[in-house]
mmCIF file of C-alpha atoms and ligand atoms in Angstrom:
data_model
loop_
_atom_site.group_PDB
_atom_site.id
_atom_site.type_symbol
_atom_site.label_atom_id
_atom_site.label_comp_id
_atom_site.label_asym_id
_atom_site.label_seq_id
_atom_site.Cartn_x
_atom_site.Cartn_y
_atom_site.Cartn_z
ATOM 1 C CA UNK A 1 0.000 0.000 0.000
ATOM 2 C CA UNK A 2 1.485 3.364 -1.190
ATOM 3 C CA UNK A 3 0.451 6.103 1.494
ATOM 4 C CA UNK A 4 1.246 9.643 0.928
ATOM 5 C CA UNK A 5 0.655 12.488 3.563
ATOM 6 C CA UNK A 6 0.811 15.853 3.922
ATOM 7 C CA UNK A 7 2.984 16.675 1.061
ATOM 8 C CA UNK A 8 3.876 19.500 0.527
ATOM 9 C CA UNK A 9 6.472 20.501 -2.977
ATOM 10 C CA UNK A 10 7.634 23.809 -4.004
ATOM 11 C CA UNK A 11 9.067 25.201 -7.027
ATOM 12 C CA UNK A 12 10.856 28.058 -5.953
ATOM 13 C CA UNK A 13 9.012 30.180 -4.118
ATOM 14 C CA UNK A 14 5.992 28.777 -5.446
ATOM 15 C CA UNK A 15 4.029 25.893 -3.347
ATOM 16 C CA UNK A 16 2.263 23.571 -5.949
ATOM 17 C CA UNK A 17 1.896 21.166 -3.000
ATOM 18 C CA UNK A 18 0.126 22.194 0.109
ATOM 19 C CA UNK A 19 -0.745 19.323 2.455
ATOM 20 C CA UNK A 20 -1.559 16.865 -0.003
ATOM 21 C CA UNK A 21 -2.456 13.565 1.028
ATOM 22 C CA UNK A 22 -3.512 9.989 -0.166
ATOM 23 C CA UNK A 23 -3.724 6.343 -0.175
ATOM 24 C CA UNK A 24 -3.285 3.649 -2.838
ATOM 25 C CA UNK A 25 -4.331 -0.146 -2.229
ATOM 26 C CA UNK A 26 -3.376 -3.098 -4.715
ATOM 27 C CA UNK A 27 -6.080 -4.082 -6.688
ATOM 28 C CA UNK A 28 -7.224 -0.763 -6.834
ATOM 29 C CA UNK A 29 -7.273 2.504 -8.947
ATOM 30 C CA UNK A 30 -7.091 5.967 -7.097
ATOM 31 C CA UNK A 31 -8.276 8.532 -9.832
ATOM 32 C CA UNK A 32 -6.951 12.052 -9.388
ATOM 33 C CA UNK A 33 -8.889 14.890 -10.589
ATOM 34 C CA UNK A 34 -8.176 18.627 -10.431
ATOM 35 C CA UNK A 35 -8.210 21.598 -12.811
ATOM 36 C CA UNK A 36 -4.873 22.473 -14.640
ATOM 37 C CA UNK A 37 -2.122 23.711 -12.109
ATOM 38 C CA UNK A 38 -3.649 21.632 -9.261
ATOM 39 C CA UNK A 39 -0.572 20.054 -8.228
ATOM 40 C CA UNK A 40 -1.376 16.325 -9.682
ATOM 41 C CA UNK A 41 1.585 15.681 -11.754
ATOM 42 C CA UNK A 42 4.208 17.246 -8.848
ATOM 43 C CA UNK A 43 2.539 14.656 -7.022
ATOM 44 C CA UNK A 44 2.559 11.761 -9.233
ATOM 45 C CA UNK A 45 6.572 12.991 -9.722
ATOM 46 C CA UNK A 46 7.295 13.735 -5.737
ATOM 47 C CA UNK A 47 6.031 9.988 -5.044
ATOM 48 C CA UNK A 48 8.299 8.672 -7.913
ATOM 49 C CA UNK A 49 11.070 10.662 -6.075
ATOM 50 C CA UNK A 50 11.217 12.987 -9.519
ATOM 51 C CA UNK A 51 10.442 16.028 -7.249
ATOM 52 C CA UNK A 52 11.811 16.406 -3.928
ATOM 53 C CA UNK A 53 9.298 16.968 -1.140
ATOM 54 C CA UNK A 54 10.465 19.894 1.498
ATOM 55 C CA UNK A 55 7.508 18.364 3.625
ATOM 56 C CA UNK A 56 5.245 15.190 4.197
ATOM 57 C CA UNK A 57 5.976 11.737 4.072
ATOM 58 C CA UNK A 58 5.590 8.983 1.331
ATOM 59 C CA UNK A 59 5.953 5.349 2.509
ATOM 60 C CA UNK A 60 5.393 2.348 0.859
ATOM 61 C CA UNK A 61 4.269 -0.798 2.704
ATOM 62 C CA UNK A 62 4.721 1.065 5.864
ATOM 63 C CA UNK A 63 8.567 1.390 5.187
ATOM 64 C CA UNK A 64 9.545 5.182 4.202
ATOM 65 C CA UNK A 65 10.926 6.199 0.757
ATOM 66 C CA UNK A 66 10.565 10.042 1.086
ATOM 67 C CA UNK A 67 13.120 11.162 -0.866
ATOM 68 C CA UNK A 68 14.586 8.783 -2.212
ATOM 69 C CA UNK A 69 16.016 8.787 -5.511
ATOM 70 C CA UNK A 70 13.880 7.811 -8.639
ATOM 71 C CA UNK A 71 15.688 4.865 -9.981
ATOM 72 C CA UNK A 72 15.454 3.466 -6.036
ATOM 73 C CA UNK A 73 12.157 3.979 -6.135
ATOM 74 C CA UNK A 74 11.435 1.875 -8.976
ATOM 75 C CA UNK A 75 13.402 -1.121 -7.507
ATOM 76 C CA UNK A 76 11.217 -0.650 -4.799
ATOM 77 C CA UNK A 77 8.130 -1.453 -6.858
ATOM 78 C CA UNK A 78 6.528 2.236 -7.732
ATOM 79 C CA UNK A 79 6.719 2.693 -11.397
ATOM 80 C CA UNK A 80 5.702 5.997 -13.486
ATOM 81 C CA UNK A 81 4.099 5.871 -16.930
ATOM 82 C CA UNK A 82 4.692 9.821 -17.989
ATOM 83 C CA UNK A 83 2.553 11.911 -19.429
ATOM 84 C CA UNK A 84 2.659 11.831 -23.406
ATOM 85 C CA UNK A 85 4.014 8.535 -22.960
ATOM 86 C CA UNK A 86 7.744 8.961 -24.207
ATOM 87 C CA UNK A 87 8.349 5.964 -25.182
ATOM 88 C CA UNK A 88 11.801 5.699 -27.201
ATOM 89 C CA UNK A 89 10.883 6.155 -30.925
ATOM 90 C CA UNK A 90 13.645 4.688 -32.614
ATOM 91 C CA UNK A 91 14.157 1.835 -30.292
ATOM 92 C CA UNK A 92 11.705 -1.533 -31.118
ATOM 93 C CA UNK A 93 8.604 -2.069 -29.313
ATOM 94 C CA UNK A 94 10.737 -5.368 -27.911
ATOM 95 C CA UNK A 95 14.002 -2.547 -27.262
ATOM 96 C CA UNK A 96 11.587 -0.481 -25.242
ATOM 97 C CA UNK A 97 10.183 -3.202 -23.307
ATOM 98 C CA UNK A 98 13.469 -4.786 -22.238
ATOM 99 C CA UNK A 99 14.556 -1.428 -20.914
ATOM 100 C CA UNK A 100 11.565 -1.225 -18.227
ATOM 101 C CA UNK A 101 12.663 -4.438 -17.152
ATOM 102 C CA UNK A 102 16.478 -3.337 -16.910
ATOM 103 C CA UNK A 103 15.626 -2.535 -12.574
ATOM 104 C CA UNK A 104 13.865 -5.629 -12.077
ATOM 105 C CA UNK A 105 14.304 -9.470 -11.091
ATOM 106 C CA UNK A 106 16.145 -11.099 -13.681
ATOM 107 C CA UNK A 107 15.297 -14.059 -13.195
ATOM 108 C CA UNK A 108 11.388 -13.307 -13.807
ATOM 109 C CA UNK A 109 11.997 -11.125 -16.696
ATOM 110 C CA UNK A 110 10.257 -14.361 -19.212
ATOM 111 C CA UNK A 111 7.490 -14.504 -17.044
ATOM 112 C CA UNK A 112 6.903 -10.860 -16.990
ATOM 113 C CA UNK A 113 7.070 -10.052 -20.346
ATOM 114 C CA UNK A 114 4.659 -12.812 -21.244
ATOM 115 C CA UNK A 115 2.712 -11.714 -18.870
ATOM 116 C CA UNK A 116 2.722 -8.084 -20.858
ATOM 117 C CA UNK A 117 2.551 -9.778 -23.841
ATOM 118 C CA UNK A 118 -0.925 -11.338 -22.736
ATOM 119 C CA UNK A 119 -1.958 -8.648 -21.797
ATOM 120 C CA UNK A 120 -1.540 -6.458 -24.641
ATOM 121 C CA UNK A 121 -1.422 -8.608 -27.527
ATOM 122 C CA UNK A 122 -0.518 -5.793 -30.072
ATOM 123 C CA UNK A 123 3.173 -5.400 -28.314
ATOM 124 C CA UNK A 124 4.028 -8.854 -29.016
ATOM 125 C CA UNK A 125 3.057 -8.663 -32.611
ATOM 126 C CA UNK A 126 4.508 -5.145 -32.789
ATOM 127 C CA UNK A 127 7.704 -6.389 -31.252
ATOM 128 C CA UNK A 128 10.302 -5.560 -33.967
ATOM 129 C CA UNK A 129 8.576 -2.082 -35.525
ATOM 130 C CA UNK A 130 9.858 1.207 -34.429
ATOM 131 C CA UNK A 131 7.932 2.525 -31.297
ATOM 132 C CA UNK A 132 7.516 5.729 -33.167
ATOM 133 C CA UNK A 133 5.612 3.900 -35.847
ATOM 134 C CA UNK A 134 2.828 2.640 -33.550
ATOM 135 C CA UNK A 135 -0.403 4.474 -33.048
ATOM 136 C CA UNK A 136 -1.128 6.911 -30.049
ATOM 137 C CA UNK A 137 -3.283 4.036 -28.213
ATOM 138 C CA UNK A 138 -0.123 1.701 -29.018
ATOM 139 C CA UNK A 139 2.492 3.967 -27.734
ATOM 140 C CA UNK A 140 0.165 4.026 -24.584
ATOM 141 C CA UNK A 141 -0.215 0.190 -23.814
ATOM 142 C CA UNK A 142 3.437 0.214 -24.587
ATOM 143 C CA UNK A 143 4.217 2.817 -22.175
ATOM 144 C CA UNK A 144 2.495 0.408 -19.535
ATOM 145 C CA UNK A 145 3.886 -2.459 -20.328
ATOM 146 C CA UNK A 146 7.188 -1.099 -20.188
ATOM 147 C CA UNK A 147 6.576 0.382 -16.635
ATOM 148 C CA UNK A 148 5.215 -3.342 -16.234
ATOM 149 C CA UNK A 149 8.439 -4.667 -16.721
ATOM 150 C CA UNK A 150 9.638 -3.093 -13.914
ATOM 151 C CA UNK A 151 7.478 -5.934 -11.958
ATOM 152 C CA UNK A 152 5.645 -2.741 -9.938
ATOM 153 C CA UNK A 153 3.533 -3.001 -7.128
ATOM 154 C CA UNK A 154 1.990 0.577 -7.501
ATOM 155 C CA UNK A 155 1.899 2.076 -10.759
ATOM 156 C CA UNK A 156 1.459 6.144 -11.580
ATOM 157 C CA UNK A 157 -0.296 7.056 -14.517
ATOM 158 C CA UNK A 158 -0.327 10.554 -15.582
ATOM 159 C CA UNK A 159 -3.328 11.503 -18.149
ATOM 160 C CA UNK A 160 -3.171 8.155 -19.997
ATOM 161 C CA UNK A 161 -6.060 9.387 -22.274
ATOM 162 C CA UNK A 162 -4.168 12.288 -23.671
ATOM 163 C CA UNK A 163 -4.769 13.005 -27.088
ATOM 164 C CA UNK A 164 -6.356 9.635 -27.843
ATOM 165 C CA UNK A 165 -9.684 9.614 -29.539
ATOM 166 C CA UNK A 166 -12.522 8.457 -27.763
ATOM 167 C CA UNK A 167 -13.047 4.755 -28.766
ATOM 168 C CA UNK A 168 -9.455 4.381 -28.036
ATOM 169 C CA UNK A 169 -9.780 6.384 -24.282
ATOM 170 C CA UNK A 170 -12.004 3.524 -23.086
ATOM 171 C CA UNK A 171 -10.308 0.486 -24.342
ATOM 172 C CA UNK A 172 -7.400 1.817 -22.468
ATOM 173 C CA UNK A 173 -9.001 2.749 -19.660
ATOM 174 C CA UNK A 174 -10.078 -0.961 -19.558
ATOM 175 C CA UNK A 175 -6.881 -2.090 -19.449
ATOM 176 C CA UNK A 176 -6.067 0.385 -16.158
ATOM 177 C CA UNK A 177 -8.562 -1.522 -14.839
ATOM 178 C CA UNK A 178 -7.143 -5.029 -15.864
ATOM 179 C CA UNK A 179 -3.621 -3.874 -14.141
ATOM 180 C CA UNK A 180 -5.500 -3.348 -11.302
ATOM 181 C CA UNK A 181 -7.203 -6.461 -10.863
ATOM 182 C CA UNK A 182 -4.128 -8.690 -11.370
ATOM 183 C CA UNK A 183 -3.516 -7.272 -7.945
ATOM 184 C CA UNK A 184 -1.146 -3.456 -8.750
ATOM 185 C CA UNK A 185 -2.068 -0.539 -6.715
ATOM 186 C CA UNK A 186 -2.832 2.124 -9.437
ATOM 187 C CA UNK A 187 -2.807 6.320 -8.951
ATOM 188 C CA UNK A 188 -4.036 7.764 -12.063
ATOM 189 C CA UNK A 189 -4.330 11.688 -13.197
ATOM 190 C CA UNK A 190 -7.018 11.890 -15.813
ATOM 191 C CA UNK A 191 -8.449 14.840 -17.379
ATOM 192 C CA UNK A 192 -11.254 12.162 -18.660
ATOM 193 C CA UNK A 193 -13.358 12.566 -15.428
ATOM 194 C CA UNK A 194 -16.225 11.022 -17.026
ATOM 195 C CA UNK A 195 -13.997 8.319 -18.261
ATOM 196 C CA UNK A 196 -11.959 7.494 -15.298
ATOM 197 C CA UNK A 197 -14.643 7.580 -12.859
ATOM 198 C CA UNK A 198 -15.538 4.711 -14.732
ATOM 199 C CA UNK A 199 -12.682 2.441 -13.592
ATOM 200 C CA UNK A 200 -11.715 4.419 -10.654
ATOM 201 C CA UNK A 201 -12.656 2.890 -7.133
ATOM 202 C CA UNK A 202 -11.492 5.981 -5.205
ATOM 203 C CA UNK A 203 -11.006 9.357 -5.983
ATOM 204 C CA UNK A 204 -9.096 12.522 -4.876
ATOM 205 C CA UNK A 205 -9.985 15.582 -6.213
ATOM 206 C CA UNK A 206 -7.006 18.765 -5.336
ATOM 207 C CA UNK A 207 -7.649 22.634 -5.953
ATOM 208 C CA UNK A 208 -4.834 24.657 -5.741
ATOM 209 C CA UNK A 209 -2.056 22.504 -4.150
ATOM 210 C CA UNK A 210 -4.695 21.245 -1.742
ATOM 211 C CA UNK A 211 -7.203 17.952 -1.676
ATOM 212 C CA UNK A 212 -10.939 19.204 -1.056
ATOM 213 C CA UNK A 213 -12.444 15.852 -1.768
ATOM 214 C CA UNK A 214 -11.240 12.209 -0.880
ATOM 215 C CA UNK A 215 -13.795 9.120 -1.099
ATOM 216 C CA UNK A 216 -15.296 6.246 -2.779
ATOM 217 C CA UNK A 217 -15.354 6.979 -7.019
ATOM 218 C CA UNK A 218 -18.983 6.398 -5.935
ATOM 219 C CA UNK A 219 -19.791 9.275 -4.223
ATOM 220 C CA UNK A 220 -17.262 12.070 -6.498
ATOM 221 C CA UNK A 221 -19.732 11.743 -9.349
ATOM 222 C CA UNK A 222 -22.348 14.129 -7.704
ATOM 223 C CA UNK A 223 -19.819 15.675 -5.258
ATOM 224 C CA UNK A 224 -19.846 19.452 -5.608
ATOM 225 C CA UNK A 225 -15.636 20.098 -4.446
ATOM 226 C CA UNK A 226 -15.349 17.483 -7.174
ATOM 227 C CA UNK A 227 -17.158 19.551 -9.700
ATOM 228 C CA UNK A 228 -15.525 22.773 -8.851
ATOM 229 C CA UNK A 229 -11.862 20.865 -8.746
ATOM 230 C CA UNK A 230 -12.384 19.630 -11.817
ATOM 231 C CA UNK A 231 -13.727 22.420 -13.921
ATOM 232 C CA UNK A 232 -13.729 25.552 -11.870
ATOM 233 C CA UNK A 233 -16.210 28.003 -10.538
ATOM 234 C CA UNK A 234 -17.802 27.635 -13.964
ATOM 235 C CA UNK A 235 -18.909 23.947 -13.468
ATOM 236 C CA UNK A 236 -21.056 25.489 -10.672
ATOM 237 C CA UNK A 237 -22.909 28.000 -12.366
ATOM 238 C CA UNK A 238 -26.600 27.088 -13.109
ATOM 239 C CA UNK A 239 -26.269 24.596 -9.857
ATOM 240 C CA UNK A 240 -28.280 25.613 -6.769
ATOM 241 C CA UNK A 241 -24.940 24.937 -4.725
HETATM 242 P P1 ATP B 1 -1.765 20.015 -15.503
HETATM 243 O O1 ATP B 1 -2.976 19.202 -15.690
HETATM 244 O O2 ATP B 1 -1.823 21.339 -16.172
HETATM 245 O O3 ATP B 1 -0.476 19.293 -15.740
HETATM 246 P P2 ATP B 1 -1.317 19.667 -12.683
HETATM 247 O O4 ATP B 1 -2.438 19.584 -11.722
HETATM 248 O O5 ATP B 1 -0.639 18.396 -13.031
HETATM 249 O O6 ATP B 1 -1.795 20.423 -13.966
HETATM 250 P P3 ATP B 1 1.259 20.615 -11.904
HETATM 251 O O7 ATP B 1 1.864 20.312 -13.240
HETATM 252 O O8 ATP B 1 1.591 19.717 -10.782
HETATM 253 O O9 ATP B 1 -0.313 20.688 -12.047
HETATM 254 O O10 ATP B 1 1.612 22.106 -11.548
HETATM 255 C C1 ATP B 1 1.265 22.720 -10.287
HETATM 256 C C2 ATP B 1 1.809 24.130 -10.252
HETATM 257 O O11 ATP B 1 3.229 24.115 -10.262
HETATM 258 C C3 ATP B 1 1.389 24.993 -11.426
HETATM 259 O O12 ATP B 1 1.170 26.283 -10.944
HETATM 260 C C4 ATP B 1 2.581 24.954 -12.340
HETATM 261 O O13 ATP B 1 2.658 26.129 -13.107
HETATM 262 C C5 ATP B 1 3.726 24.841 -11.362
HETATM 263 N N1 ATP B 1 4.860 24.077 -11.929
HETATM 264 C C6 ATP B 1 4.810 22.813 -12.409
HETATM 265 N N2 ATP B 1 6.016 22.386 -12.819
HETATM 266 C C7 ATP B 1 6.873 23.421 -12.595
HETATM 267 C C8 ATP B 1 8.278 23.628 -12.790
HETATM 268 N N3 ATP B 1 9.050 22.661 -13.296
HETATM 269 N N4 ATP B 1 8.785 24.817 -12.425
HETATM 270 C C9 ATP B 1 8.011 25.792 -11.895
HETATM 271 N N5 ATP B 1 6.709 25.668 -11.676
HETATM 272 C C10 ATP B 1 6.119 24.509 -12.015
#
């Protein structure tokens, strides 16, 4: 269980992080919401040790990693899937892969990529084509599966929907949720709300540096913080609240 509290990250003299808190279980997805500016990716990259926290505490399994540095952080079993994917372009689908894996058991590194393989079909028959060649939706599984390499307990996904169209958003939304369910603890930023409330089981909604809503995925769709985190003062207009 990755458990995050009262984070706080500055750039400069500029807070982005104020207090921020959370909690991530295996087997289930955590879906961050918040307007742009909100402070979700210096989160996402404070918990992958990408940012350095001046307050709060991250720990994973109970044991603290705070601070740590990012390629620890990975061994530990936390792996980031960035935004806009970057996977490498000229390197194979099968180059990229084998470089997620490069922190991981060695011993499992078969098993896991058939396991990835399984799972996303389209990298093993994409296995020797350029990653740049492969479709927006493609680069994205293949940004996942590399981070699966890594053989991660928690996995941070920032805006895995960017820029894909919308047939493509929920068939890899689905798979979020099929990471989830083999048992990996997932924190996801999505500007999708609709979308990711979908597969989300929890949600955490931040304004300004700050979380105003925490609770079941259940209860965020009609939450009014939610509404206002996610879209502004504007979302509110023509509500009673
Ligand atoms: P978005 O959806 O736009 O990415 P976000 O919620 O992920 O928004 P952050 O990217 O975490 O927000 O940014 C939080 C605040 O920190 C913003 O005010 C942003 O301008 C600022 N910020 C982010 N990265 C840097 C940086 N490298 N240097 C200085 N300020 C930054």
């Amino acid at each position: 269980m990755l458990d995050v509290s009262d984070l706080h990250v500055s750039y400069g003299n500029v807070e982005a992080v104020r207090g921020i808190g959370m909690t991530v279980r295996p087997g289930r997805v955590t879906l961050v919401l918040g307007a742009n500016g909100a402070g979700k990716t210096t989160t996402l990259k404070a918990v992958a040790g990408l940012e350095r926290p001046h307050a709060g505490k991250v720990t994973l399994d109970g044991t603290d990693i705070t601070g740590l540095a990012p390629h620890k952080i990975v061994r530990r079993g936390i792996a980031l899937v960035p935004e806009g994917r970057r996977v490498f372009s000229p390197l194979t689908v099968g180059e990229n892969l084998r470089m997620g894996g490069y922190t991981a058991d060695r011993s499992k590194a078969t098993e896991t990529l058939d396991r990835v393989n399984e799972m996303f079909p389209i990298l093993a028959e994409r296995a020797g084509s350029a990653a740049g060649l492969l479709s927006g939706g493609e680069q994205q599984m293949l940004a996942f599966g590399r981070a699966l390499m890594s053989q991660p307990s928690i996995m941070l996904l920032d805006e895995p929907s960017m820029g894909l169209a919308p047939a493509v958003v929920d068939s890899i939304l689905a798979k979020v949720r099929q990471m989830a369910d083999s048992g990996i603890g997932i924190l996801m930023v999505e500007q999708n709300a609709e979308a990711g409330l979908d597969v989300a089981d929890d949600v955490v909604a931040v304004a300004r540096g700050e979380v105003v809503f925490s609770g079941p995925a259940a209860e965020a769709r009609d939450n009014t913080s939610v509404l206002r985190a996610f879209l502004g003062e504007a979302a509110l207009a023509g509500t009673d609240d």
